[in-house]
CSV table of C-alpha atoms in Angstrom, one decimal:
chain,number,residue,atom,x,y,z
P,78,MET,CA,121.7,108.3,-33.6
P,79,LEU,CA,125.0,107.1,-32.0
P,80,PRO,CA,124.9,103.5,-33.3
P,81,ALA,CA,124.2,104.7,-36.8
P,82,VAL,CA,127.0,107.3,-36.6
P,83,LEU,CA,129.4,104.7,-35.1
P,84,ALA,CA,128.6,102.2,-37.8
P,85,ALA,CA,129.2,104.7,-40.5
P,86,THR,CA,132.4,105.8,-38.9
P,87,VAL,CA,133.6,102.2,-38.5
P,88,ALA,CA,132.8,101.6,-42.2
P,89,VAL,CA,134.9,104.7,-43.2
P,90,ALA,CA,137.7,103.8,-40.8
P,91,CYS,CA,138.1,100.2,-42.0
P,92,GLN,CA,140.7,99.7,-44.6
P,93,THR,CA,142.0,96.5,-46.2
P,94,VAL,CA,145.7,97.1,-46.8
P,95,GLN,CA,148.8,95.3,-48.0
P,96,THR,CA,151.5,96.6,-45.7
P,97,THR,CA,154.4,94.9,-47.4
P,98,GLY,CA,155.5,93.3,-50.6
P,99,GLY,CA,155.8,89.5,-50.3
P,100,GLY,CA,159.6,89.3,-50.7
P,101,ALA,CA,161.3,86.1,-51.6
P,102,VAL,CA,159.6,84.3,-48.7
P,103,GLY,CA,156.2,85.2,-50.1
P,104,VAL,CA,154.5,86.8,-47.1
P,105,GLU,CA,151.4,88.2,-48.7
P,106,ARG,CA,148.2,88.8,-46.7
P,107,GLU,CA,145.8,91.7,-46.8
P,108,GLN,CA,145.1,93.2,-43.4
P,109,MET,CA,142.1,94.9,-42.0
P,110,MET,CA,143.0,98.2,-40.3
P,111,MET,CA,140.6,100.5,-38.3
P,112,ILE,CA,143.2,103.2,-37.3
P,113,PRO,CA,145.5,105.3,-39.4
P,114,ALA,CA,149.2,104.3,-39.5
P,115,ARG,CA,150.2,107.8,-38.5
P,116,ASP,CA,148.3,107.5,-35.2
P,117,ILE,CA,150.0,104.2,-34.3
P,118,GLU,CA,153.4,105.7,-35.2
P,119,GLN,CA,152.8,108.8,-33.1
P,120,ALA,CA,151.7,106.7,-30.1
P,121,SER,CA,154.7,104.4,-30.6
P,122,ALA,CA,157.1,107.3,-30.6
P,123,GLN,CA,155.6,108.7,-27.4
P,124,GLN,CA,155.6,105.3,-25.7
P,125,TYR,CA,159.2,104.6,-26.8
P,126,GLN,CA,160.4,107.9,-25.3
P,127,GLU,CA,158.6,107.0,-22.0
P,128,VAL,CA,160.4,103.6,-22.0
P,129,LEU,CA,163.8,105.3,-22.6
P,130,ALA,CA,163.1,107.9,-19.9
P,131,GLU,CA,162.3,105.1,-17.4
P,132,ALA,CA,165.4,103.2,-18.3
P,133,ARG,CA,167.5,106.4,-18.0
P,134,ARG,CA,166.1,107.0,-14.5
P,135,LYS,CA,167.2,103.5,-13.5
P,136,ASN,CA,170.7,104.1,-15.1
P,137,ALA,CA,169.8,101.2,-17.4
P,138,LEU,CA,170.0,102.9,-20.8
P,139,ASN,CA,172.9,102.2,-23.1
P,140,ARG,CA,175.3,101.4,-20.3
P,141,ASP,CA,177.7,99.3,-22.3
P,142,ALA,CA,179.1,101.4,-25.2
P,143,ALA,CA,180.6,98.4,-27.0
P,144,GLN,CA,177.4,96.4,-26.8
P,145,VAL,CA,175.3,99.4,-28.0
P,146,GLN,CA,177.7,99.9,-30.9
P,147,ARG,CA,177.5,96.2,-31.8
P,148,VAL,CA,173.7,96.2,-31.8
P,149,ARG,CA,173.5,99.5,-33.8
P,150,GLN,CA,176.0,98.2,-36.4
P,151,ILE,CA,173.8,95.2,-37.0
P,152,ALA,CA,170.7,97.4,-37.3
P,153,ASN,CA,172.5,99.6,-39.8
P,154,ARG,CA,173.0,96.6,-42.1
P,155,LEU,CA,169.4,95.4,-41.7
P,156,ILE,CA,167.5,98.6,-42.1
P,157,PRO,CA,168.4,99.3,-45.7
P,158,GLN,CA,167.1,95.8,-46.6
P,159,THR,CA,163.6,96.8,-45.4
P,160,ALA,CA,163.2,98.5,-48.8
P,161,ASN,CA,162.7,95.0,-50.3
P,162,PHE,CA,159.4,94.8,-48.4
P,163,ARG,CA,158.3,98.4,-48.4
P,164,PRO,CA,160.0,101.4,-50.0
P,165,ASP,CA,159.1,103.9,-47.3
P,166,ALA,CA,160.7,101.9,-44.4
P,167,PRO,CA,164.4,102.9,-44.8
P,168,ALA,CA,163.3,106.6,-44.3
P,169,TRP,CA,161.6,105.9,-41.0
P,170,LYS,CA,163.0,107.7,-38.0
P,171,TRP,CA,164.8,104.6,-36.7
P,172,GLU,CA,166.1,104.5,-33.2
P,173,VAL,CA,168.1,101.6,-31.6
P,174,ASN,CA,168.8,101.4,-27.9
P,175,VAL,CA,170.0,98.8,-25.4
P,176,ILE,CA,168.3,98.5,-22.0
P,177,SER,CA,170.2,96.8,-19.2
P,178,SER,CA,167.9,94.1,-18.0
P,179,ASN,CA,168.1,90.4,-17.3
P,180,GLU,CA,165.0,89.8,-19.5
P,181,LEU,CA,165.1,87.8,-22.7
P,182,ASN,CA,163.4,90.5,-24.7
P,183,ALA,CA,163.6,92.7,-27.7
P,184,TRP,CA,161.0,94.6,-29.7
P,185,CYS,CA,160.5,97.1,-32.6
P,186,MET,CA,157.6,99.4,-32.4
P,187,ALA,CA,155.9,101.1,-35.4
P,188,GLY,CA,158.1,103.5,-37.2
P,189,GLY,CA,161.3,101.6,-36.3
P,190,LYS,CA,161.7,102.2,-32.6
P,191,ILE,CA,163.9,99.3,-31.4
P,192,ALA,CA,164.9,98.2,-27.9
P,193,PHE,CA,167.3,95.3,-27.2
P,194,TYR,CA,167.6,94.0,-23.6
P,195,SER,CA,171.1,93.1,-22.5
P,196,GLY,CA,169.9,89.9,-20.9
P,197,LEU,CA,169.0,88.5,-24.3
P,198,ILE,CA,172.5,89.1,-25.6
P,199,GLU,CA,174.4,88.0,-22.5
P,200,ARG,CA,172.4,85.1,-21.2
P,201,LEU,CA,172.2,83.5,-24.6
P,202,ALA,CA,175.7,84.5,-25.6
P,203,LEU,CA,174.3,85.7,-29.0
P,204,THR,CA,176.5,85.8,-32.1
P,205,ASP,CA,176.1,88.7,-34.5
P,206,ASP,CA,174.1,86.3,-36.8
P,207,GLU,CA,171.7,85.5,-33.9
P,208,ILE,CA,171.3,89.1,-32.9
P,209,ALA,CA,170.4,89.8,-36.6
P,210,ALA,CA,167.9,86.9,-36.4
P,211,VAL,CA,166.1,88.5,-33.4
P,212,MET,CA,166.3,92.0,-34.8
P,213,GLY,CA,165.1,90.9,-38.3
P,214,HIS,CA,162.1,89.2,-36.6
P,215,GLU,CA,161.2,92.3,-34.6
P,216,ILE,CA,161.6,94.6,-37.5
P,217,ALA,CA,159.3,92.4,-39.5
P,218,HIS,CA,156.6,93.0,-36.9
P,219,ALA,CA,156.9,96.7,-37.6
P,220,LEU,CA,157.0,96.3,-41.4
P,221,ARG,CA,153.9,94.2,-41.3
P,222,GLU,CA,152.3,96.7,-38.9
P,223,HIS,CA,151.2,94.0,-36.6
P,224,ALA,CA,150.6,96.3,-33.7
P,225,ARG,CA,148.3,98.4,-35.8
P,226,GLU,CA,146.4,95.3,-36.9
P,227,ARG,CA,146.1,94.0,-33.3
P,228,VAL,CA,144.8,97.3,-32.0
P,229,SER,CA,142.4,97.4,-34.9
P,230,LYS,CA,141.2,93.9,-34.0
P,231,ALA,CA,140.7,94.9,-30.4
P,232,MET,CA,138.6,97.9,-31.5
P,233,ALA,CA,136.6,95.7,-33.8
P,234,THR,CA,135.7,93.2,-31.1
P,235,GLY,CA,135.0,95.8,-28.4
P,236,LEU,CA,132.9,98.5,-30.0
P,237,GLY,CA,132.0,100.4,-26.9
P,238,ILE,CA,132.1,104.1,-25.7
P,239,SER,CA,135.9,104.2,-25.5
P,240,VAL,CA,136.2,102.9,-29.1
P,241,ALA,CA,133.5,105.3,-30.3
P,242,GLY,CA,135.5,108.1,-28.7
P,243,ALA,CA,138.7,106.9,-30.4
P,244,LEU,CA,137.0,106.7,-33.8
P,245,LEU,CA,135.3,110.1,-33.5
P,246,GLY,CA,138.4,111.8,-32.1
P,247,VAL,CA,136.9,112.8,-28.7
P,248,GLY,CA,137.3,112.0,-25.0
P,249,GLN,CA,140.3,109.9,-23.9
P,250,ALA,CA,141.1,108.7,-27.4
P,251,GLY,CA,144.8,109.5,-27.1
P,252,GLN,CA,145.2,107.7,-23.8
P,253,ASP,CA,143.1,104.8,-24.9
P,254,LEU,CA,145.3,104.3,-27.9
P,255,MET,CA,148.5,104.6,-25.8
P,256,GLY,CA,147.1,102.0,-23.4
P,257,SER,CA,146.1,99.6,-26.2
P,258,LEU,CA,149.5,100.0,-27.9
P,259,ALA,CA,151.4,99.3,-24.6
P,260,LYS,CA,149.3,96.2,-24.0
P,261,VAL,CA,149.9,94.7,-27.4
P,262,THR,CA,153.6,95.6,-27.3
P,263,PHE,CA,154.7,94.7,-23.8
P,264,GLU,CA,152.0,92.4,-22.3
P,265,LEU,CA,150.3,90.2,-24.9
P,266,PRO,CA,152.2,87.8,-27.0
P,267,ASN,CA,151.8,88.0,-30.8
P,268,SER,CA,149.4,85.6,-32.6
P,269,ARG,CA,150.8,82.5,-34.2
P,270,LEU,CA,150.1,84.0,-37.6
P,271,HIS,CA,152.0,87.2,-36.8
P,272,GLU,CA,155.0,85.3,-35.3
P,273,THR,CA,155.2,83.0,-38.4
P,274,GLU,CA,155.2,86.1,-40.7
P,275,ALA,CA,157.9,87.8,-38.6
P,276,ASP,CA,160.0,84.6,-38.7
P,277,ARG,CA,159.8,84.4,-42.4
P,278,VAL,CA,160.4,88.0,-43.2
P,279,GLY,CA,163.1,88.1,-40.5
P,280,VAL,CA,165.3,85.4,-42.1
P,281,GLU,CA,165.1,87.2,-45.4
P,282,LEU,CA,166.1,90.5,-43.9
P,283,ALA,CA,169.1,88.8,-42.2
P,284,ALA,CA,170.1,87.0,-45.3
P,285,ARG,CA,170.0,90.1,-47.5
P,286,ALA,CA,172.1,91.9,-44.9
P,287,GLY,CA,174.8,89.2,-45.1
P,288,TYR,CA,173.9,87.4,-41.9
P,289,ASP,CA,173.5,83.6,-41.9
P,290,PRO,CA,169.7,83.0,-41.9
P,291,ARG,CA,170.2,79.5,-40.3
P,292,ALA,CA,171.2,81.3,-37.1
P,293,ALA,CA,167.4,81.7,-36.5
P,294,VAL,CA,167.2,78.0,-35.9
P,295,ARG,CA,170.1,78.0,-33.4
P,296,LEU,CA,168.6,81.0,-31.7
P,297,TRP,CA,165.3,79.4,-30.9
P,298,ASP,CA,167.2,76.3,-29.6
P,299,LYS,CA,168.9,78.6,-27.2
P,300,MET,CA,165.6,80.2,-26.3
P,301,ALA,CA,164.0,76.8,-25.5
P,302,THR,CA,167.0,75.8,-23.3
P,303,GLN,CA,166.7,79.0,-21.3
P,304,SER,CA,163.0,78.6,-20.9
P,305,ALA,CA,162.8,74.9,-19.7
P,306,GLY,CA,161.7,73.7,-23.1
P,307,ALA,CA,159.0,76.3,-23.6
P,308,PRO,CA,159.3,79.8,-25.2
P,309,PRO,CA,159.2,82.9,-23.1
P,310,GLN,CA,155.9,84.5,-22.5
P,311,TRP,CA,156.4,87.0,-25.3
P,312,LEU,CA,156.5,84.0,-27.7
P,313,SER,CA,154.1,81.8,-26.0
P,314,THR,CA,151.5,81.7,-28.7
P,315,HIS,CA,153.9,80.4,-31.4
P,316,PRO,CA,153.5,76.9,-32.7
P,317,SER,CA,155.4,74.1,-31.1
P,318,HIS,CA,159.2,74.2,-30.9
P,319,ALA,CA,159.5,71.4,-33.5
P,320,SER,CA,157.1,73.1,-35.9
P,321,ARG,CA,158.9,76.4,-35.6
P,322,GLN,CA,162.3,74.8,-36.2
P,323,LYS,CA,161.1,73.1,-39.3
P,324,ASP,CA,159.5,76.3,-40.7
P,325,LEU,CA,162.6,78.4,-39.9
P,326,ALA,CA,164.9,75.8,-41.5
P,327,ASP,CA,162.7,75.6,-44.6
P,328,TYR,CA,162.7,79.4,-45.1
P,329,ALA,CA,166.3,79.9,-44.2
P,330,ALA,CA,167.1,77.4,-46.9
P,331,ARG,CA,164.9,79.4,-49.3
P,332,VAL,CA,166.9,82.6,-48.7
P,333,MET,CA,170.4,81.1,-48.7
P,334,PRO,CA,171.0,82.4,-52.2
P,335,LEU,CA,170.4,85.9,-51.0
P,336,TYR,CA,172.9,85.3,-48.1
P,337,GLU,CA,175.5,84.0,-50.5
P,338,GLN,CA,175.0,86.9,-52.8
P,339,ALA,CA,175.3,89.4,-50.0
P,340,ARG,CA,178.5,87.8,-48.8
P,341,ARG,CA,180.0,88.3,-52.2
P,342,ARG,CA,179.3,92.0,-52.3
């Protein structure tokens, strides 16, 4: 009985969705999801609070008031532009915090939970345009619901007891989901497809907010310099440096009219 029930549940749970509009950059791809968006958002909110609590215990949360204000001001310009990809996003319960750490890292979890690491800003001497490039890229992952898609893929390729429990709402479903979400957020790099989508959506978000989209090219040059010619682990599945630079340059040029328009406002 269980295989039949599981198969039926999987069939019901699977959804093909279009998470965002294509925008000027034309990112349009239907995604297969096996878990409701609300579940990922709830797990993300809980995971985010745990990260903040740990940083607070280490006296590493929002230590530099000027730096925090700078990052939040940039976020405040980017967030309204998310409406160009999905109308619900500006109303998400956005949070933006800075963690004191030497890591070259930043992320945005489902529902708009953003963390920026001070090492990224300081070690790379980021300009506001470059911070916007990073943040736009990370926000794009949330808009495209890449974490939900990755957890869904993990479920689809490992249909065992724990997955059955998650789908049927029994057992350790909540903890399983938290563990899977943490893994795809903090441990495993994004796929090349997800990184390319985030690059393209990210440059458009930056341009619409009045930040120079060409800064994304300069940013990844800095990244490569700091990483001995290779990207950090969290970007390690992305195409080669040269391929990424060309794609970013092409899409930055495509959204330059949006940048010029934003600057005139």
